[in-house]
CSV table of C-alpha atoms and ligand atoms in Angstrom, one decimal:
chain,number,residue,atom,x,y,z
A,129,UNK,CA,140.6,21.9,39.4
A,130,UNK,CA,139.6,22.3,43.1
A,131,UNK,CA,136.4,23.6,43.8
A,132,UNK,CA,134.2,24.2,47.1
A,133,UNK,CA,133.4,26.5,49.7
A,134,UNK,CA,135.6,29.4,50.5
A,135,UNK,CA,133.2,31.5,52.5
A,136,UNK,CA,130.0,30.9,54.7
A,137,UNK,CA,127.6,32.9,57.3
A,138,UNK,CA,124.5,31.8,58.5
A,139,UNK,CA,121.2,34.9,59.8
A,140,UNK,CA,118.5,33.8,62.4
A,141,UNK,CA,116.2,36.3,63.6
A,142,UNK,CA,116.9,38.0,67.1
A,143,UNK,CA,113.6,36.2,68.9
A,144,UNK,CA,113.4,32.8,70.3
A,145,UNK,CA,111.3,30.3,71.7
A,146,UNK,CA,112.6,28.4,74.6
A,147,UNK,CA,111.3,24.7,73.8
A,148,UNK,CA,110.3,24.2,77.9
A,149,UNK,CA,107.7,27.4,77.6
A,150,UNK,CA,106.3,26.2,74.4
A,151,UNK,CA,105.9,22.5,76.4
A,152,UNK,CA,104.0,24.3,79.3
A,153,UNK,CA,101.9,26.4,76.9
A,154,UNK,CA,100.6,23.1,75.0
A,155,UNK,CA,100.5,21.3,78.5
A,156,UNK,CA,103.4,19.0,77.3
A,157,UNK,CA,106.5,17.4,79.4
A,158,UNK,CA,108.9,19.8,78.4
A,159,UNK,CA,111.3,16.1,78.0
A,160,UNK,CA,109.5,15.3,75.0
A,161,UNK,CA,111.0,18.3,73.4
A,162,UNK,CA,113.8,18.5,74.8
A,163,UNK,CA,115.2,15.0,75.1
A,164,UNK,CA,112.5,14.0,73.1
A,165,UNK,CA,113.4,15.7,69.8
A,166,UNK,CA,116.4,17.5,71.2
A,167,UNK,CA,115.3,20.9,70.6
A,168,UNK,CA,116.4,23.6,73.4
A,169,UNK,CA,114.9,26.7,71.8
A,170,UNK,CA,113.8,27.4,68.0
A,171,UNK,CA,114.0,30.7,66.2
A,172,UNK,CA,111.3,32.7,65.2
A,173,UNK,CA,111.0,35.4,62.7
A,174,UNK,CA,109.1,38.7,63.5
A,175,UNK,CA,106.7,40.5,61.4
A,176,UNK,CA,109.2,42.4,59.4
A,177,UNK,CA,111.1,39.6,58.7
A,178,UNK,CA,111.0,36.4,56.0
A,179,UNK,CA,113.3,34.7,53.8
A,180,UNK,CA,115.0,37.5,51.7
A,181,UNK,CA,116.0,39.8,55.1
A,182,UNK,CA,117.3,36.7,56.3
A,183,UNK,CA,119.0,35.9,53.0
A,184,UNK,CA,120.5,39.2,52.8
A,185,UNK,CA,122.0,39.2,56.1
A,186,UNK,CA,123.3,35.7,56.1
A,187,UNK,CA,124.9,37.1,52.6
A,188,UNK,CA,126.2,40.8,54.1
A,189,UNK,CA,128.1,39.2,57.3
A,190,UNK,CA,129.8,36.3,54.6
A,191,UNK,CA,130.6,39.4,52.2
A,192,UNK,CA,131.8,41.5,54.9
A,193,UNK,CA,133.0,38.6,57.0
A,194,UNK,CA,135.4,37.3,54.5
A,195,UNK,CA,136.1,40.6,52.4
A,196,UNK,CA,134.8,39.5,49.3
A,197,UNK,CA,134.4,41.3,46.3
A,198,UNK,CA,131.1,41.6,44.8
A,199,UNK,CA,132.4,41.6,40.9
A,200,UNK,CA,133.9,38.2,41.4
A,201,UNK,CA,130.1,36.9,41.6
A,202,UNK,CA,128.8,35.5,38.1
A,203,UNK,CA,126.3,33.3,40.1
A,204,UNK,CA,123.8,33.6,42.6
A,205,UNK,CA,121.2,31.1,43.5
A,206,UNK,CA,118.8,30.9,46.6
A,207,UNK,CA,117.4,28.0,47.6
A,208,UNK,CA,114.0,28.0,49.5
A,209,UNK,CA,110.3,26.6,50.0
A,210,UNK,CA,108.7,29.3,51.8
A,211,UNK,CA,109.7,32.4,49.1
A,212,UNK,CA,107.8,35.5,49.1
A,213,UNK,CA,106.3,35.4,45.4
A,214,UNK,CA,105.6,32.7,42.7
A,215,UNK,CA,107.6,34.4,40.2
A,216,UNK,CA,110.3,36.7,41.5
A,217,UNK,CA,112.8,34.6,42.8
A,218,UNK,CA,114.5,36.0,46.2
A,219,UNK,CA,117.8,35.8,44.4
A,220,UNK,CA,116.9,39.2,42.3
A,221,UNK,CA,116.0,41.0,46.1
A,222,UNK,CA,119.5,39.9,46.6
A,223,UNK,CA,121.4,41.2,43.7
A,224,UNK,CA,120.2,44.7,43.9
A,225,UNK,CA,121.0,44.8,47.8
A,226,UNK,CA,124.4,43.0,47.5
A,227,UNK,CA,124.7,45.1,44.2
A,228,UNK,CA,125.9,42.0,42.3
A,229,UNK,CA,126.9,42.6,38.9
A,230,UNK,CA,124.4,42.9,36.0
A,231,UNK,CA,126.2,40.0,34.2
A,232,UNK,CA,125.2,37.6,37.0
A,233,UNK,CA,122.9,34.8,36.3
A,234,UNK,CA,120.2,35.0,39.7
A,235,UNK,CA,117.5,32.3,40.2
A,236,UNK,CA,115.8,30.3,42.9
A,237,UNK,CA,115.9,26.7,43.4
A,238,UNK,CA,112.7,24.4,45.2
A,239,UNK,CA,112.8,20.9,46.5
A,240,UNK,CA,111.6,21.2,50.3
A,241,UNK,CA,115.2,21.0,52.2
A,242,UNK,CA,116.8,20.2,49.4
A,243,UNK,CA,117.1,23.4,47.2
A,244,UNK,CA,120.2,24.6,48.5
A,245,UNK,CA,121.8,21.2,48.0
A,246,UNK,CA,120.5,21.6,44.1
A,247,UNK,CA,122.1,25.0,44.1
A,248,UNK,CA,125.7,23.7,45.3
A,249,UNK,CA,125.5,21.0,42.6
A,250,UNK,CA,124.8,23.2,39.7
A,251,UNK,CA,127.5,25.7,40.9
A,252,UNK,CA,130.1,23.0,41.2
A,253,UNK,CA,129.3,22.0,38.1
A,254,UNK,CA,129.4,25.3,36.8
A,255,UNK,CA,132.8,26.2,37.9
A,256,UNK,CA,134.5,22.5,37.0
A,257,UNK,CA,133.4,22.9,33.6
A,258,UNK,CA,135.3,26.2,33.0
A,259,UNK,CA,132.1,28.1,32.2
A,260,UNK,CA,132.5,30.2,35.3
A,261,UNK,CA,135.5,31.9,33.6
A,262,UNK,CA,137.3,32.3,36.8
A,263,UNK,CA,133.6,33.6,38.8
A,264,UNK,CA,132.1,32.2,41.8
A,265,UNK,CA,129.1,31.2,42.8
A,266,UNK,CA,126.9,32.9,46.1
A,267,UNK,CA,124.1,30.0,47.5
A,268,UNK,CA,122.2,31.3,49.9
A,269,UNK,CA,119.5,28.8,51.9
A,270,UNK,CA,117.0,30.8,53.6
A,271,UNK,CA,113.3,29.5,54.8
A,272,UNK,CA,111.3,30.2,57.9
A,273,UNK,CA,109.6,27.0,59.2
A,274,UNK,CA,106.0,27.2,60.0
A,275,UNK,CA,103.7,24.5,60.8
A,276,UNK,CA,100.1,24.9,62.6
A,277,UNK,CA,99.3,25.7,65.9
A,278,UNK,CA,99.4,22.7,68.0
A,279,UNK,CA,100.2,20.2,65.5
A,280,UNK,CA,103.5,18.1,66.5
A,281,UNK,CA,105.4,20.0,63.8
A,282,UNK,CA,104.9,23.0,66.0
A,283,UNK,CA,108.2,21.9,68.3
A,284,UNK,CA,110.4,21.5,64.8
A,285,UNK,CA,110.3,25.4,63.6
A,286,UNK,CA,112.6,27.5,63.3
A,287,UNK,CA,113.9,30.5,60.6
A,288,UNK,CA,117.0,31.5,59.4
A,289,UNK,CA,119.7,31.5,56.3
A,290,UNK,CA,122.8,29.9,55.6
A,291,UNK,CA,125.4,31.9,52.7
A,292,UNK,CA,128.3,29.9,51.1
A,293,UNK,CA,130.4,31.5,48.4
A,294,UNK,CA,131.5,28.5,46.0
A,295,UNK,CA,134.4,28.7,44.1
A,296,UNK,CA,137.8,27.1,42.8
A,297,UNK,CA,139.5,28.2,45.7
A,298,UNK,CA,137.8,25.8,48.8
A,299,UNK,CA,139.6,27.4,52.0
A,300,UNK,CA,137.3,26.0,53.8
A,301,UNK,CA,135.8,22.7,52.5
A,302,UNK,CA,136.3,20.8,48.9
A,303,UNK,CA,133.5,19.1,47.5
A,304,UNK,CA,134.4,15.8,45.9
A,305,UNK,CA,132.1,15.8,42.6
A,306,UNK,CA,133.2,12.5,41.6
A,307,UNK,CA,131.4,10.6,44.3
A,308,UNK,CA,128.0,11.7,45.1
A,309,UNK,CA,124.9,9.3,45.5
A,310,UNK,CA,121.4,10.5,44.8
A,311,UNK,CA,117.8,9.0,45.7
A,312,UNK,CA,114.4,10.3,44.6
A,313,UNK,CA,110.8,8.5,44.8
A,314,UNK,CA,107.0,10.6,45.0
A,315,UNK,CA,105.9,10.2,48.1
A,316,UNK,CA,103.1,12.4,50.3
A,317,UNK,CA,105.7,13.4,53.7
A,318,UNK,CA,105.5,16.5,53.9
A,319,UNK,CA,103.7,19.4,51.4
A,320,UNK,CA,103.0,23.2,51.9
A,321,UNK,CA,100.2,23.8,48.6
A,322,UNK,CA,100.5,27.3,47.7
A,323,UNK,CA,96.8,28.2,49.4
A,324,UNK,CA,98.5,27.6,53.0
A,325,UNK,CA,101.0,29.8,55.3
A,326,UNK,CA,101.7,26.5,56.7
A,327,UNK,CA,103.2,23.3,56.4
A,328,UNK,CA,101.4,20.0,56.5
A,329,UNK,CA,103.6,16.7,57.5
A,330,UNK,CA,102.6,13.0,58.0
A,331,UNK,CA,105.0,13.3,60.9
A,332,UNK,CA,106.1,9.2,60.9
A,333,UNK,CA,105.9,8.3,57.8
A,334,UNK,CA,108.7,11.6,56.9
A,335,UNK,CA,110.8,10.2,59.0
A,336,UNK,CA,110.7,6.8,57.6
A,337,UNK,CA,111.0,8.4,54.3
A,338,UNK,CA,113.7,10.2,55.4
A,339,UNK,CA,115.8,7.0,56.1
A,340,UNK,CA,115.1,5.1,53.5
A,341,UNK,CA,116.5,7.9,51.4
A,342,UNK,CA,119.4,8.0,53.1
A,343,UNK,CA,120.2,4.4,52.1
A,344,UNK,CA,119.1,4.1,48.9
A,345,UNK,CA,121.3,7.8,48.3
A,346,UNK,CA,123.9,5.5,50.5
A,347,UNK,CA,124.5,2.5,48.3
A,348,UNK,CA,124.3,5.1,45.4
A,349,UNK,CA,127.2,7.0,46.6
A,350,UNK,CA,129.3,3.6,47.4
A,351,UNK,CA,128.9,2.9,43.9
A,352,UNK,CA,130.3,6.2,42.6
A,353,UNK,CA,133.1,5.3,45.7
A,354,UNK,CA,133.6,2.0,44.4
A,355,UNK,CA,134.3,3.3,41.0
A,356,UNK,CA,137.8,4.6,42.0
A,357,UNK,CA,138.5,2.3,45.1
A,358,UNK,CA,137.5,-1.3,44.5
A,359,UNK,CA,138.7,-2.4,47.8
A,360,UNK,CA,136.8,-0.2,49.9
A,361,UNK,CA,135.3,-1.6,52.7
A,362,UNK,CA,133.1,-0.1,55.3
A,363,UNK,CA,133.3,3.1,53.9
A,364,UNK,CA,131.0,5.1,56.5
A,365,UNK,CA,133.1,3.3,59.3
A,366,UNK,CA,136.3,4.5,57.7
A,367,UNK,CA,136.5,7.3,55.5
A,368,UNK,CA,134.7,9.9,57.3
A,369,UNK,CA,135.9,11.7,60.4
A,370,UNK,CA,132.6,13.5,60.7
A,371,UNK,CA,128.7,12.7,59.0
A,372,UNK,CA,126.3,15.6,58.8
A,373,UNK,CA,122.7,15.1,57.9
A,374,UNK,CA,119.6,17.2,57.2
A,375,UNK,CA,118.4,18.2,61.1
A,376,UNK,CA,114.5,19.1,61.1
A,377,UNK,CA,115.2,18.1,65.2
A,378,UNK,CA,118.4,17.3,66.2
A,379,UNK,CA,116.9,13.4,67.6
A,380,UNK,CA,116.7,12.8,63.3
A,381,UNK,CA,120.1,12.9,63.0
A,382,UNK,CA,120.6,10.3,65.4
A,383,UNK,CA,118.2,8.5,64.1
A,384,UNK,CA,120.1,9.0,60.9
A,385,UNK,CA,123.6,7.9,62.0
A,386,UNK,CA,122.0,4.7,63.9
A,387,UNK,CA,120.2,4.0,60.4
A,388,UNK,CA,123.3,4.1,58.3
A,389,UNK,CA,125.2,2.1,61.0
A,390,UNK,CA,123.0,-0.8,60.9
A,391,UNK,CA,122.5,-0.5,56.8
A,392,UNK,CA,126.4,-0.6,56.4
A,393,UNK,CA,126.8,-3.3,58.9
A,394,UNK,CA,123.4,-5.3,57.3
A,395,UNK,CA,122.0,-5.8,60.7
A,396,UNK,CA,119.6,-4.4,62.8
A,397,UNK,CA,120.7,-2.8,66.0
A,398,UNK,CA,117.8,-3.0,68.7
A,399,UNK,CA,117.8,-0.6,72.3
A,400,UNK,CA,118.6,-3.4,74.4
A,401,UNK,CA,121.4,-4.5,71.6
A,402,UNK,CA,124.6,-4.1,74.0
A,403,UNK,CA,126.2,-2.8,70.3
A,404,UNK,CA,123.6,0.2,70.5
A,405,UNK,CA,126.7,1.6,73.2
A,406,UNK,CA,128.7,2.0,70.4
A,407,UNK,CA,126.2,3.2,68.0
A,408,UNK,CA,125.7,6.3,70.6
A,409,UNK,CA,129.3,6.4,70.9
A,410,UNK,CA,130.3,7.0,67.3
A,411,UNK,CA,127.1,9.1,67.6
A,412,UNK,CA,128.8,11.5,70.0
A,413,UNK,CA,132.3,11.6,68.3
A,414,UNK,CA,131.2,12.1,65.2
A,415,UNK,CA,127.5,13.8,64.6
A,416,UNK,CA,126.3,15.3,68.0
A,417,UNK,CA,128.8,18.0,68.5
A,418,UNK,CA,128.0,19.9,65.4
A,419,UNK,CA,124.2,20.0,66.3
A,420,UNK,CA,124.7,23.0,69.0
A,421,UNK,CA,123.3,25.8,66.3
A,422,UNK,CA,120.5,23.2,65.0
A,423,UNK,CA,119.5,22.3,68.6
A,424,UNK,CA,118.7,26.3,69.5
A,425,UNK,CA,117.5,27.3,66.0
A,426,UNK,CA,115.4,24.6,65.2
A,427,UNK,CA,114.7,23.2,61.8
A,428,UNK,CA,115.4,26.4,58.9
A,429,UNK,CA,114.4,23.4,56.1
A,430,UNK,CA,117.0,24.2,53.2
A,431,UNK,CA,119.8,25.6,55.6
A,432,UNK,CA,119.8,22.9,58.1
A,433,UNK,CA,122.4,21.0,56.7
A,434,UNK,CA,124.5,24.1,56.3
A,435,UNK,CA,123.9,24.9,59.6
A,436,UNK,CA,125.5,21.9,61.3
A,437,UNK,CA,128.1,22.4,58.5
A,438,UNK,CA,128.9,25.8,59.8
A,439,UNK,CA,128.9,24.3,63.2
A,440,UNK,CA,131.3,21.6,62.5
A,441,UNK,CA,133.9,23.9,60.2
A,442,UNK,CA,134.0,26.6,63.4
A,443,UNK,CA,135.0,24.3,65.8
A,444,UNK,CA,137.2,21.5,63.9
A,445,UNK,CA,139.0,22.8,60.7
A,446,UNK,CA,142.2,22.3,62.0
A,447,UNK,CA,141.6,18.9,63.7
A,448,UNK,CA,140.1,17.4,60.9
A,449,UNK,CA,142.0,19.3,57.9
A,450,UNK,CA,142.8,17.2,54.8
A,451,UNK,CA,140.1,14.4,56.3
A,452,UNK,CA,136.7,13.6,54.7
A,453,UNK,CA,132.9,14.1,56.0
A,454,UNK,CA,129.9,12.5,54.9
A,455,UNK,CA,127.0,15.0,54.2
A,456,UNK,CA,123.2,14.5,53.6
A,457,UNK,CA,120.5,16.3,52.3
A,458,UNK,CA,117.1,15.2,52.0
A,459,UNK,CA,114.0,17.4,50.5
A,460,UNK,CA,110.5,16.1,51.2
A,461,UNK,CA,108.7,14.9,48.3
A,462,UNK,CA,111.2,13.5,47.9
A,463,UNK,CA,114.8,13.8,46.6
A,464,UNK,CA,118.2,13.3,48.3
A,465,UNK,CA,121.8,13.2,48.0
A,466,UNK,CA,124.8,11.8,49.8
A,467,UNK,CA,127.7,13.9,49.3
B,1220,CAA,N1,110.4,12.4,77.7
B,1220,CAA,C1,111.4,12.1,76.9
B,1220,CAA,N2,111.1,11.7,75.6
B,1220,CAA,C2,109.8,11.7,75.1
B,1220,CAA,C3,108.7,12.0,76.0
B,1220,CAA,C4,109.1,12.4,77.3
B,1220,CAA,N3,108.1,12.8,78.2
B,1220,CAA,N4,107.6,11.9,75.3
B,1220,CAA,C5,107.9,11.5,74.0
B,1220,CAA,N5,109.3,11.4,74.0
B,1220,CAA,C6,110.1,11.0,72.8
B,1220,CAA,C7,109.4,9.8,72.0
B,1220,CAA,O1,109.7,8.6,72.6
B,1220,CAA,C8,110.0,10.1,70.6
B,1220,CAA,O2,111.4,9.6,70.6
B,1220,CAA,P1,111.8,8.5,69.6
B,1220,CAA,O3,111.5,9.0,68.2
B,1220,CAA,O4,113.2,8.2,69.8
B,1220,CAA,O5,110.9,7.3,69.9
B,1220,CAA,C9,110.1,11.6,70.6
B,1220,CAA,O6,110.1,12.1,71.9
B,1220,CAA,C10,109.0,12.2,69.8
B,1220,CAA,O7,107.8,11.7,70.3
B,1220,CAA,P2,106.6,11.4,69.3
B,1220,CAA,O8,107.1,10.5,68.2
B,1220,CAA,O9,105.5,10.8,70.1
B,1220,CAA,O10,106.3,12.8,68.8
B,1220,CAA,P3,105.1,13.3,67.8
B,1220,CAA,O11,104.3,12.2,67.3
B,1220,CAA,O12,104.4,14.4,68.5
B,1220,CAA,O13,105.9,14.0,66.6
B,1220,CAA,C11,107.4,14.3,64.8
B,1220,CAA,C12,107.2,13.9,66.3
B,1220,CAA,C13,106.7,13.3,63.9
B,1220,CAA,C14,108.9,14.4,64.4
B,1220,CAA,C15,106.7,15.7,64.6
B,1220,CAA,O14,107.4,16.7,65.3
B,1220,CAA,C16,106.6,16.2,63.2
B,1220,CAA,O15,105.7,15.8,62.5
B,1220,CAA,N6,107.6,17.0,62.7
B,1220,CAA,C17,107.6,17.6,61.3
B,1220,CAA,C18,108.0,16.6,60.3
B,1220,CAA,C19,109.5,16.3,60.4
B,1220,CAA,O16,110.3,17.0,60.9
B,1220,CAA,N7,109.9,15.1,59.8
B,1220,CAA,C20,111.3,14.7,59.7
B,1220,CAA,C21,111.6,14.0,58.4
B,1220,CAA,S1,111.1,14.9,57.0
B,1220,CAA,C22,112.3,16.1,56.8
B,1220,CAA,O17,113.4,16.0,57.3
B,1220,CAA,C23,111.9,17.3,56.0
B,1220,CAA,C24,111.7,18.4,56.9
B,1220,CAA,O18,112.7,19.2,57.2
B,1220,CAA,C25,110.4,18.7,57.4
């Protein structure tokens, strides 16, 4: 059985930030946001707005975008970090304003960026083992971004939701469950306690935890590969036609690519390296174009990743139909998974 994503919609909120004001507020070169982290603008919620309105209208224009019908849903599961309450889950906002049916199982899902990622898992699973019973599965990612005032997570905000209907009929993008690689290890990156409105980050060290997930998540997806193809060499260099990563800032997912470039090759691949034209290269054809939304919405934590997915399946699903792409999510704390 095929299963994957037949239908998606992302939400932001209608207010923005443009990246050069917020540089001349702080008294900041506007570069080091912009080239910097390669932020342009970042979306920012109003007061009457937080992670179930955004949730609900990612999941109203997929509905309504793609004609679905609400009793086909047996599943819906949101995944956030910055919910509205310890104990209702947004997913039960979003069953009585989609008006889902009452046999449908609704929860929420938490691992920092990762909880959407957790949700797609469990509903692929879901549907492959026949206990959907012909259902599908709604996944919403919704979070608004919020760090303190002044603090260098300020520039890497952002709010909005990404809705993907999964189910056994993938128009839009299959999901190989076979080959999947994950990585977890407790580490302090990047908390919000439940006192605090805000998020607190230990900005370097989150991105250097960051990467090493996405190698150890890497090799453990290789293996799964390996499994089936013995003689599979170079895998990131020639299976996928696009790699999408987790994007707090868009400059993370280049650090990404450049990491697992030099971890599949076994090398390390300095500025001055005259190989680091290629890197940027690759970089260009196969990351950088889908990270137009991410670059004027900033960092929306779970959706992210979902967000350059969007980007990528609007602009090539013909050209690259019937090919692979890589994707990565990675969830502070941390967990991760190469898909
Ligand atoms: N012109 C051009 N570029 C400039 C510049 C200028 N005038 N000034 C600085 N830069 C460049 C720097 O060289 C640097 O680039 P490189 O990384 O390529 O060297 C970049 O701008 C950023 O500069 P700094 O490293 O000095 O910036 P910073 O210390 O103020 O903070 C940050 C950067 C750590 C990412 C901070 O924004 C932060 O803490 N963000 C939140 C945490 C985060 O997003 N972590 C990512 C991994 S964890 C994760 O992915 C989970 C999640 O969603 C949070």
């Amino acid at each position: 059985m095929k299963v994957g994503i037949e239908a998606i919609a992302f939400d932001i909120p209608k207010f923005y930030i443009d990246m050069a004001d917020l540089a001349h507020c702080r008294s900041i070169d506007p570069a080091k946001f912009i080239k910097g982290l390669g932020q342009v603008e970042m979306s920012v919620a109003s007061p009457c707005e937080d992670a179930v309105t955004l949730a609900a209208g990612a999941a109203i224009k997929m509905m309504h975008g793609f004609n679905i019908d609400k009793e086909s849903i047996g599943l819906c599961v949101v995944g956030t970090e910055t919910p509205i309450d310890q104990s209702k889950p947004i997913a039960s906002h979003i069953h009585e304003i989609l008006g889902l049916p009452k046999n449908c199982r609704v929860f929420e899902t938490k691992h920092a960026c990762y909880g959407a990622t957790a949700a797609l898992a469990m509903a692929t699973d879901w549907i492959l083992s026949g206990r959907a019973q012909g259902k599908k599965a709604l996944i919403i990612a919704s979070d608004i971004a919020r760090y303190g005032l002044n603090t260098a997570g300020e520039p890497t905000q952002g709010a909005g939701a990404v809705a993907m209907l999964i189910s056994s009929n993938p128009r839009l993008l299959e999901l190989e469950s076979n080959y999947v690689g994950c990585y977890s290890e407790q580490v302090m990156d990047f908390w919000r306690p439940t006192y605090s409105k805000e998020a607190f980050a230990d900005g370097h060290f989150s991105i250097q935890c960051y990467l090493n997930a996405l190698a150890g998540s890497f090799d453990t997806y290789k293996e799964s590969f390996k499994k089936h193809h013995s003689d599979a060499p170079e895998i990131l260099n020639n299976r996928f036609a696009a790699c999408l990563y987790h994007v707090p800032f868009v400059k993370m997912a280049n650090k990404a690519h450049h990491k697992l470039i030099e971890h599949e090759l076994n090398t390390k691949i300095e500025k001055e390296d005259p190989r680091m034209e290629d890197v940027q290269r690759d970089f260009n054809e196969r990351v950088g174009y889908n990270l137009k939304l991410n670059s004027k919405v900033g960092n929306i934590y779970t959706g992210s990743l979902y967000l350059s997915l969007f980007n990528f399946l609007e602009q090539n699903s013909e050209r690259h139909s019937g090919r692979a792409i890589s994707l990565f999510s990675y969830g502070s704390g941390c967990t991760s998974e190469f898909f």
